[in-house]
Short mmCIF file of C-alpha atoms in Angstrom, two decimals:
data_model
loop_
_atom_site.label_atom_id
_atom_site.label_comp_id
_atom_site.label_asym_id
_atom_site.label_seq_id
_atom_site.Cartn_x
_atom_site.Cartn_y
_atom_site.Cartn_z
CA MET L 1 146.58 51.97 84.59
CA SER L 2 145.96 55.70 83.67
CA THR L 3 142.50 56.51 82.79
CA ARG L 4 142.33 60.38 82.04
CA THR L 5 139.26 62.49 82.75
CA GLY L 6 137.67 64.44 79.92
CA MET L 7 138.46 68.33 79.80
CA ASP L 8 134.82 68.97 79.96
CA ARG L 9 134.42 66.82 83.33
CA LEU L 10 138.05 68.71 84.44
CA ALA L 11 136.56 72.09 83.70
CA ALA L 12 133.03 71.54 85.39
CA TYR L 13 134.76 70.27 88.40
CA GLY L 14 137.37 72.66 88.40
CA LEU L 15 134.87 75.92 88.10
CA LEU L 16 132.93 75.14 91.44
CA GLY L 17 136.32 76.45 93.03
CA LEU L 18 136.23 79.48 91.34
CA PRO L 19 133.29 81.18 93.60
CA LEU L 20 134.56 79.41 96.50
CA ALA L 21 138.02 80.99 96.50
CA ALA L 22 136.50 84.41 95.84
CA LEU L 23 134.89 83.90 98.93
CA GLY L 24 137.76 82.41 100.61
CA LEU L 25 140.28 85.42 100.74
CA PRO L 26 137.80 87.97 101.65
CA LEU L 27 137.03 85.57 104.51
CA THR L 28 140.63 85.52 105.63
CA VAL L 29 142.10 88.99 104.35
CA TYR L 30 139.45 91.33 104.18
CA LEU L 31 136.84 90.70 106.31
CA PRO L 32 138.97 90.63 109.77
CA PRO L 33 140.50 94.24 109.25
CA PHE L 34 137.05 95.56 108.30
CA TYR L 35 135.37 94.21 111.18
CA ALA L 36 138.33 95.43 113.65
CA GLN L 37 137.26 98.93 112.87
CA MET L 38 133.89 98.87 113.51
CA PRO L 39 132.29 100.41 116.45
CA GLY L 40 132.51 98.23 119.94
CA LEU L 41 135.40 95.86 118.27
CA ASN L 42 138.91 95.97 118.06
CA THR L 43 142.17 93.75 116.63
CA GLY L 44 141.90 91.26 119.62
CA LEU L 45 138.43 90.98 120.15
CA VAL L 46 137.84 89.90 116.44
CA GLY L 47 140.22 87.68 116.42
CA VAL L 48 139.01 85.63 119.50
CA LEU L 49 135.39 85.77 117.60
CA ILE L 50 136.77 84.38 114.42
CA PHE L 51 138.76 81.71 116.10
CA ALA L 52 135.57 80.79 118.30
CA ALA L 53 133.83 80.71 114.95
CA ARG L 54 136.92 78.37 113.49
CA LEU L 55 136.69 75.92 116.36
CA PHE L 56 132.95 75.30 115.68
CA ASP L 57 134.18 74.85 112.31
CA VAL L 58 136.61 72.51 112.74
CA VAL L 59 134.13 70.09 114.76
CA THR L 60 131.67 69.54 111.65
CA ASP L 61 134.61 68.60 109.17
CA PRO L 62 134.84 65.07 110.63
CA LEU L 63 130.75 64.72 111.57
CA ILE L 64 129.90 65.91 107.68
CA GLY L 65 132.81 63.75 106.01
CA SER L 66 131.49 60.63 107.91
CA ALA L 67 128.05 61.37 107.42
CA SER L 68 128.85 61.53 103.44
CA ASP L 69 130.51 58.49 103.53
CA ARG L 70 127.17 56.62 104.99
CA LEU L 71 124.97 58.58 102.70
CA GLN L 72 123.49 56.75 99.74
CA THR L 73 120.93 58.25 97.24
CA ARG L 74 120.28 58.10 93.46
CA PHE L 75 122.26 61.13 93.44
CA GLY L 76 125.21 59.75 94.95
CA ARG L 77 126.76 60.20 98.00
CA ARG L 78 128.74 63.65 97.71
CA ARG L 79 126.30 65.65 95.52
CA PRO L 80 123.62 66.30 97.59
CA TRP L 81 125.60 67.71 100.19
CA ILE L 82 126.87 70.21 97.90
CA ALA L 83 123.38 71.27 96.72
CA ALA L 84 122.20 71.78 100.55
CA GLY L 85 125.48 73.87 101.17
CA THR L 86 124.78 76.38 98.23
CA PRO L 87 121.71 78.07 99.73
CA VAL L 88 123.30 78.15 103.14
CA LEU L 89 126.64 79.60 101.86
CA MET L 90 124.97 82.26 99.81
CA LEU L 91 122.26 83.49 102.95
CA ALA L 92 125.36 83.72 105.31
CA ALA L 93 127.97 85.24 103.08
CA TRP L 94 125.24 87.89 102.18
CA PHE L 95 124.72 88.89 105.82
CA LEU L 96 128.35 88.74 106.95
CA PHE L 97 129.60 90.70 103.86
CA VAL L 98 126.84 93.40 103.87
CA PRO L 99 126.38 94.01 107.74
CA PRO L 100 124.55 96.87 109.34
CA ASP L 101 126.35 99.93 110.58
CA ASN L 102 125.59 98.47 114.47
CA ALA L 103 126.73 94.83 113.82
CA GLY L 104 128.57 93.86 117.08
CA ALA L 105 130.32 90.73 118.28
CA ALA L 106 127.26 88.65 118.54
CA TYR L 107 126.13 89.36 114.53
CA LEU L 108 130.05 88.33 113.38
CA LEU L 109 130.22 85.17 115.58
CA VAL L 110 126.89 83.95 114.26
CA TRP L 111 126.98 84.70 110.59
CA SER L 112 130.74 83.62 110.63
CA MET L 113 129.78 80.08 111.97
CA LEU L 114 127.14 79.77 109.57
CA ALA L 115 129.32 81.02 106.52
CA TYR L 116 131.62 78.53 107.47
CA LEU L 117 129.12 75.75 107.96
CA GLY L 118 127.98 76.24 104.19
CA TRP L 119 131.42 76.24 103.14
CA THR L 120 132.20 72.75 104.67
CA LEU L 121 128.95 71.41 103.37
CA ILE L 122 130.46 72.23 99.79
CA TYR L 123 134.04 72.08 99.97
CA LEU L 124 134.54 68.88 101.68
CA PRO L 125 132.53 66.46 99.45
CA TYR L 126 133.80 68.43 96.62
CA THR L 127 137.47 67.79 97.34
CA THR L 128 136.59 63.95 98.56
CA LEU L 129 135.10 63.57 95.06
CA GLY L 130 138.22 64.96 93.15
CA ALA L 131 140.12 62.22 95.08
CA GLU L 132 137.60 59.53 94.28
CA MET L 133 137.66 60.40 90.28
CA SER L 134 140.62 58.69 89.44
CA PRO L 135 143.46 56.21 91.29
CA ASP L 136 145.93 56.87 89.51
CA TYR L 137 149.06 58.88 90.79
CA ASP L 138 149.84 61.15 88.43
CA GLU L 139 145.82 61.73 87.11
CA ARG L 140 145.05 62.62 90.74
CA SER L 141 148.09 65.47 90.36
CA ARG L 142 146.00 66.67 87.17
CA ILE L 143 142.57 66.96 89.00
CA THR L 144 143.70 68.79 92.18
CA ALA L 145 145.93 71.13 89.62
CA TRP L 146 142.55 72.17 87.84
CA ARG L 147 140.89 72.76 90.97
CA GLU L 148 143.61 74.87 92.57
CA GLY L 149 144.08 76.89 88.98
CA PHE L 150 140.16 77.75 89.33
CA PHE L 151 140.63 78.42 93.18
CA VAL L 152 143.62 80.94 91.81
CA LEU L 153 141.50 82.34 89.54
CA GLY L 154 138.65 83.32 92.07
CA THR L 155 141.30 84.42 94.06
CA LEU L 156 142.15 86.86 91.26
CA VAL L 157 138.27 87.84 90.98
CA ALA L 158 138.42 88.64 94.93
CA ILE L 159 141.23 90.91 94.40
CA MET L 160 140.01 92.69 91.40
CA LEU L 161 136.42 93.06 92.67
CA PRO L 162 136.82 95.26 95.85
CA ALA L 163 139.33 97.27 94.22
CA ILE L 164 137.24 98.31 91.19
CA ALA L 165 134.32 98.68 93.72
CA GLN L 166 136.69 101.24 95.93
CA ARG L 167 137.91 102.89 92.77
CA PHE L 168 134.40 104.01 91.59
CA ILE L 169 132.05 103.57 94.89
CA GLY L 170 134.60 104.12 97.69
CA GLY L 171 135.03 102.14 101.02
CA ALA L 172 135.85 98.85 102.07
CA ALA L 173 132.16 97.98 102.77
CA ALA L 174 131.57 98.62 98.90
CA GLY L 175 134.46 96.22 98.18
CA LEU L 176 133.08 93.27 100.55
CA ALA L 177 129.66 94.06 99.16
CA ALA L 178 131.06 93.41 95.63
CA ILE L 179 132.39 90.19 96.46
CA ALA L 180 128.93 89.12 98.04
CA VAL L 181 126.69 90.37 94.73
CA PHE L 182 129.44 88.06 92.72
CA LEU L 183 128.79 85.04 94.95
CA MET L 184 125.05 85.35 94.63
CA VAL L 185 125.33 84.92 90.59
CA ALA L 186 128.74 82.65 90.42
CA LEU L 187 127.85 79.99 93.12
CA PRO L 188 124.39 78.53 92.04
CA ILE L 189 125.91 78.64 88.36
CA ALA L 190 128.65 76.76 89.17
CA THR L 191 127.07 74.24 91.58
CA GLY L 192 124.50 73.85 88.56
CA LEU L 193 127.08 72.95 86.14
CA PHE L 194 128.95 70.71 88.87
CA LEU L 195 125.80 68.69 89.50
CA TRP L 196 125.18 68.34 85.91
CA ARG L 197 128.45 67.40 84.48
CA VAL L 198 130.51 65.82 87.36
CA ARG L 199 129.13 62.09 88.02
CA GLU L 200 130.26 60.12 90.81
CA PRO L 201 132.32 56.57 90.32
CA ASP L 202 130.88 53.41 89.97
CA GLY L 203 131.54 50.65 92.74
CA VAL L 204 132.13 52.74 95.62
CA ASN L 205 130.40 51.22 98.74
CA ALA L 206 129.03 53.20 101.73
CA SER L 207 131.17 52.91 104.84
CA LYS L 208 129.65 51.87 107.91
CA ILE L 209 132.52 53.29 109.75
CA ARG L 210 131.30 56.28 112.68
CA TRP L 211 133.06 59.47 113.05
CA ARG L 212 134.26 58.40 116.42
CA GLU L 213 136.43 55.87 114.84
CA SER L 214 138.56 58.38 113.50
CA LEU L 215 141.10 58.33 115.98
CA ASP L 216 141.30 54.46 115.38
CA LEU L 217 142.15 55.46 111.45
CA LEU L 218 144.68 57.90 112.65
CA LYS L 219 146.57 55.12 114.81
CA SER L 220 146.51 52.92 111.95
CA ASN L 221 147.44 54.95 108.80
CA ARG L 222 150.49 56.53 110.05
CA PRO L 223 151.37 58.26 106.47
CA PHE L 224 148.00 59.67 106.87
CA THR L 225 148.98 60.84 110.60
CA ARG L 226 152.10 62.09 109.60
CA LEU L 227 150.91 64.09 106.47
CA LEU L 228 147.99 65.45 108.51
CA ILE L 229 150.59 67.08 111.13
CA ALA L 230 152.54 68.62 108.51
CA TYR L 231 149.73 69.93 106.68
CA LEU L 232 148.30 71.59 109.96
CA LEU L 233 151.71 73.37 110.43
CA ASN L 234 151.77 74.32 106.98
CA GLY L 235 148.48 75.74 106.96
CA ALA L 236 149.49 77.74 110.09
CA ALA L 237 152.57 79.03 108.07
CA ASN L 238 150.36 80.25 105.23
CA GLY L 239 147.63 81.81 107.31
CA LEU L 240 149.84 84.16 109.16
CA PRO L 241 150.93 86.22 106.45
CA ALA L 242 147.32 85.60 105.16
CA ALA L 243 145.84 87.16 108.31
CA LEU L 244 148.50 90.05 108.37
CA PHE L 245 148.40 90.91 104.65
CA LEU L 246 146.59 94.13 104.85
CA PHE L 247 148.35 95.19 107.94
CA PHE L 248 152.07 94.58 106.71
CA VAL L 249 151.08 96.61 103.70
CA THR L 250 149.44 99.63 105.20
CA ALA L 251 151.67 99.79 108.34
CA ILE L 252 155.20 98.56 106.98
CA LEU L 253 155.22 99.51 103.71
CA GLY L 254 153.08 102.37 104.31
CA GLY L 255 150.24 101.39 101.17
CA SER L 256 146.66 101.54 100.78
CA GLU L 257 143.90 98.78 100.50
CA ILE L 258 144.12 99.55 96.57
CA THR L 259 148.02 98.96 96.73
CA GLY L 260 147.40 95.51 98.87
CA GLY L 261 145.04 94.60 95.95
CA ILE L 262 147.75 95.14 93.25
CA PHE L 263 150.31 93.02 95.30
CA LEU L 264 147.79 90.36 95.79
CA ALA L 265 147.22 90.37 91.92
CA ILE L 266 150.54 89.84 91.10
CA TYR L 267 150.95 87.33 93.81
CA PHE L 268 148.06 84.67 92.39
CA LEU L 269 149.06 85.45 88.63
CA SER L 270 152.47 84.16 89.66
CA ALA L 271 150.68 81.33 91.07
CA VAL L 272 148.84 80.46 87.87
CA LEU L 273 152.10 80.82 85.95
CA GLY L 274 154.27 78.89 88.45
CA LEU L 275 152.05 75.99 88.89
CA PRO L 276 152.49 74.27 85.41
CA LEU L 277 156.29 75.03 85.71
CA TRP L 278 156.29 73.09 89.06
CA LEU L 279 154.55 70.25 87.82
CA LYS L 280 156.92 69.85 84.62
CA ILE L 281 159.76 70.14 87.02
CA GLY L 282 158.58 67.63 89.37
CA ARG L 283 157.39 65.27 86.57
CA ASN L 284 159.63 62.36 87.59
CA TRP L 285 159.95 63.53 91.53
CA SER L 286 157.90 62.10 94.23
CA LYS L 287 155.20 64.26 95.49
CA HIS L 288 156.55 64.72 98.89
CA ARG L 289 159.80 65.72 97.48
CA LEU L 290 158.36 68.24 95.28
CA TRP L 291 156.10 69.78 98.06
CA CYS L 292 159.12 70.20 100.31
CA ALA L 293 161.24 72.09 97.14
CA SER L 294 158.25 74.58 96.88
CA MET L 295 158.34 75.20 100.30
CA LEU L 296 162.06 75.57 100.71
CA TRP L 297 161.98 77.92 97.75
CA VAL L 298 159.23 79.93 99.47
CA SER L 299 160.89 80.15 102.79
CA PHE L 300 164.10 81.39 100.88
CA VAL L 301 162.23 84.31 99.24
CA PHE L 302 160.01 85.15 102.04
CA ILE L 303 162.55 86.08 104.90
CA PHE L 304 163.50 89.17 102.45
CA THR L 305 160.23 90.64 104.18
CA LEU L 306 161.97 91.31 107.37
CA THR L 307 164.47 93.65 105.49
CA LEU L 308 161.60 96.00 104.12
CA GLY L 309 160.10 99.19 105.25
CA GLU L 310 158.08 102.05 104.02
CA GLY L 311 158.02 102.55 100.21
CA ASP L 312 159.84 99.43 99.51
CA TYR L 313 157.23 98.79 96.79
CA ILE L 314 159.61 97.15 94.22
CA GLY L 315 161.40 94.79 96.71
CA TYR L 316 157.89 93.43 97.82
CA GLY L 317 156.43 93.12 94.45
CA LEU L 318 159.82 90.79 93.67
CA ILE L 319 158.93 88.71 96.48
CA CYS L 320 155.13 88.19 95.61
CA VAL L 321 156.18 87.22 92.27
CA LEU L 322 158.94 84.61 93.44
CA GLY L 323 156.98 83.58 96.26
CA GLY L 324 153.45 83.17 94.40
CA THR L 325 155.10 80.61 92.14
CA CYS L 326 154.65 78.14 94.85
CA LEU L 327 151.24 78.56 95.95
CA GLY L 328 149.52 76.44 93.14
CA VAL L 329 152.07 73.77 93.81
CA ASP L 330 151.99 73.95 97.94
CA GLN L 331 148.15 73.45 97.85
CA ALA L 332 147.71 71.35 94.83
CA ILE L 333 150.31 68.74 95.52
CA ALA L 334 149.67 68.27 99.46
CA ALA L 335 146.07 67.50 98.24
CA SER L 336 147.12 64.96 95.97
CA ILE L 337 149.27 63.32 98.39
CA GLN L 338 146.13 63.47 100.77
CA ALA L 339 144.36 61.60 98.00
CA ASP L 340 147.00 58.96 97.90
CA VAL L 341 147.40 58.03 101.68
CA ILE L 342 143.73 57.12 101.68
CA ASP L 343 144.96 54.25 99.86
CA GLU L 344 146.83 52.80 102.21
CA ASP L 345 143.31 52.71 104.33
CA THR L 346 141.74 50.96 101.25
CA ALA L 347 144.63 48.56 100.76
CA ALA L 348 144.34 47.21 104.20
CA GLY L 349 140.61 46.58 103.81
CA GLY L 350 139.14 49.75 104.45
CA ASP L 351 136.74 51.12 101.62
CA GLY L 352 134.28 54.03 100.89
CA ARG L 353 135.27 56.66 103.80
CA ALA L 354 137.17 58.93 102.15
CA GLY L 355 134.80 61.59 103.15
CA LEU L 356 136.01 60.95 106.83
CA TYR L 357 139.71 61.21 105.70
CA PHE L 358 139.08 64.55 104.02
CA GLY L 359 136.76 65.52 106.81
CA LEU L 360 139.96 65.08 108.88
CA TRP L 361 141.81 66.98 106.34
CA GLY L 362 139.45 69.83 106.51
CA MET L 363 139.44 69.95 110.17
CA ALA L 364 143.22 70.37 109.69
CA THR L 365 143.17 73.15 107.39
CA LYS L 366 140.58 75.27 109.64
CA LEU L 367 142.37 74.69 112.74
CA ALA L 368 145.73 76.13 111.07
CA PHE L 369 144.21 79.34 110.03
CA ALA L 370 142.17 79.65 113.49
CA ILE L 371 145.59 78.85 115.23
CA ALA L 372 147.14 81.54 113.14
CA LEU L 373 144.56 84.34 113.64
CA GLY L 374 144.25 83.23 117.36
CA ILE L 375 148.00 83.75 118.05
CA ALA L 376 148.69 87.08 115.49
CA TYR L 377 145.60 89.14 116.23
CA PRO L 378 145.88 89.03 120.28
CA VAL L 379 149.73 89.27 120.05
CA LEU L 380 149.31 92.04 118.15
CA TRP L 381 146.72 93.67 120.08
CA LEU L 382 149.31 93.06 123.23
CA ALA L 383 152.18 94.64 121.23
CA GLY L 384 150.10 97.61 121.05
CA PHE L 385 149.02 97.53 117.72
CA ASP L 386 146.00 99.46 116.74
CA ALA L 387 144.55 99.21 113.04
CA GLY L 388 144.28 102.37 110.74
CA GLN L 389 146.82 104.19 113.45
CA ASP L 390 150.08 105.16 113.84
CA ASN L 391 151.97 102.30 115.68
CA ASP L 392 155.26 102.51 117.48
CA ALA L 393 158.22 100.41 116.68
CA VAL L 394 157.52 97.28 119.27
CA ALA L 395 154.11 97.19 117.40
CA LEU L 396 155.42 97.10 113.81
CA TRP L 397 158.50 94.56 114.70
CA THR L 398 155.78 92.25 116.24
CA LEU L 399 153.94 92.17 112.96
CA ALA L 400 157.28 92.08 110.99
CA VAL L 401 157.93 88.54 112.68
CA LEU L 402 154.53 87.36 112.86
CA TYR L 403 154.46 88.00 109.00
CA GLY L 404 157.86 86.89 107.79
CA LEU L 405 159.83 85.06 110.31
CA LEU L 406 157.44 82.86 112.10
CA PRO L 407 155.97 81.20 108.88
CA VAL L 408 159.40 80.73 107.46
CA ALA L 409 160.67 78.75 110.79
CA ILE L 410 157.36 76.40 110.64
CA LYS L 411 157.86 75.76 106.84
CA LEU L 412 161.38 74.39 107.71
CA GLY L 413 159.90 72.22 110.31
CA VAL L 414 157.54 71.04 107.97
CA VAL L 415 160.01 70.11 105.31
CA ALA L 416 162.15 68.10 107.98
CA MET L 417 158.91 65.82 108.71
CA MET L 418 158.03 65.51 104.90
CA TRP L 419 161.51 64.82 103.85
CA ASN L 420 161.68 61.22 103.91
CA PHE L 421 157.75 60.51 103.77
CA PRO L 422 157.28 56.77 102.76
CA LEU L 423 154.25 57.32 100.42
CA ASP L 424 156.53 57.72 97.10
CA ARG L 425 155.62 56.58 93.26
CA ARG L 426 156.74 52.90 93.85
CA ARG L 427 154.56 52.53 96.94
CA HIS L 428 151.69 53.74 95.52
CA ALA L 429 152.22 51.40 92.74
CA GLU L 430 152.17 48.73 95.06
CA LEU L 431 149.25 49.60 96.77
CA GLN L 432 147.16 49.78 93.84
CA GLU L 433 148.05 46.62 92.91
CA ARG L 434 147.00 45.10 96.04
CA ILE L 435 143.45 47.17 95.63
CA GLY L 436 142.95 45.79 92.24
CA ARG L 437 143.83 42.25 93.37
CA SER L 438 141.26 42.67 96.12
CA GLU L 439 138.67 44.03 93.94
CA ARG L 440 139.58 41.34 91.20
CA ALA L 441 138.50 38.48 93.77
CA ALA L 442 135.78 40.41 95.32
CA GLY L 443 134.31 40.43 92.05
#
């Protein structure tokens, strides 16, 4: 039975994604190159430091996810974590994005770890609650589409603010400071609206499962294990071009950071326009096939980055338009499938442990980017690449392969894994029927 979520609730839910996304893009795209050019730091060291911070972040996900499953308060299980994480993220983001001139390796490592912790405290319960808002196969796609739509809007803010700040003030530091100021205003407002308008569903029991039992869950829920591996690989494929974007624009295309901002705006605007189109195309498809179709399309488009050289702005802009249309569906549909695979566990007798599942999901997300950055930056450094300097043919070729070829190869492997995924529309209907019978028998 389908129950549609009200627009006011959807808007309040999705809005929290806007400031989170406005922080997420700079953490991935702008911050590593900025710190790589600071005194005492270099590309390889920054990659290692952020990789270490991400490894710490990976450990916190299943812990926080499991803890949120077990928490019982009159405010709910998920919302207290979001309220607690907001000041942590605000504090860490300010120090990370507005560093002193003498900020070194320890400074970057500590504030990165705290920023990732604050992010996890908010984002993990936030996405878990999104899965719990509706049991319906298609309504879950609608909820995640709203969230990802606001994420894209937040990303556009993260693109425009630095460009405006650099235009009128000058320097990359001004752009990062503008993001920090925006977050100080937008995050508490969005959190307040979320806590006011988004209520947790009734009848969801606290779980008694411990985080150490997560390995048993992986063994028993094979669709989840398969999806988790696919998502980890796809996340690494997405993380490589994200981490190397500014290097590609400046070193290969010969552009500036402002040029990069324009390309990012084109890319994410295309994502806003492309998500409804993909959802309409796949209305009668199973979600995993729609996800595979989007990965095949973006792989076909993205391979043409290998043909680009200095001044090829039109060609790269076209790639941003065509490839950007897949971004929203790549994120929204994968998250919607994640909500569905939890029903496999619920139908088998599990209850109230979506937080642990999303903790493992978040762990894969962060590990994927850590792997991407941990591979890309040290390999570039070994190839002799130097940010902000002229680079030889070997360094530029290495950058092009890491940016354009390796992600495509990984995505094709993910398509092979997911094409015959067993949890389709019919299987999900069967699971919902079993869950319904169990609830009626218990009631």
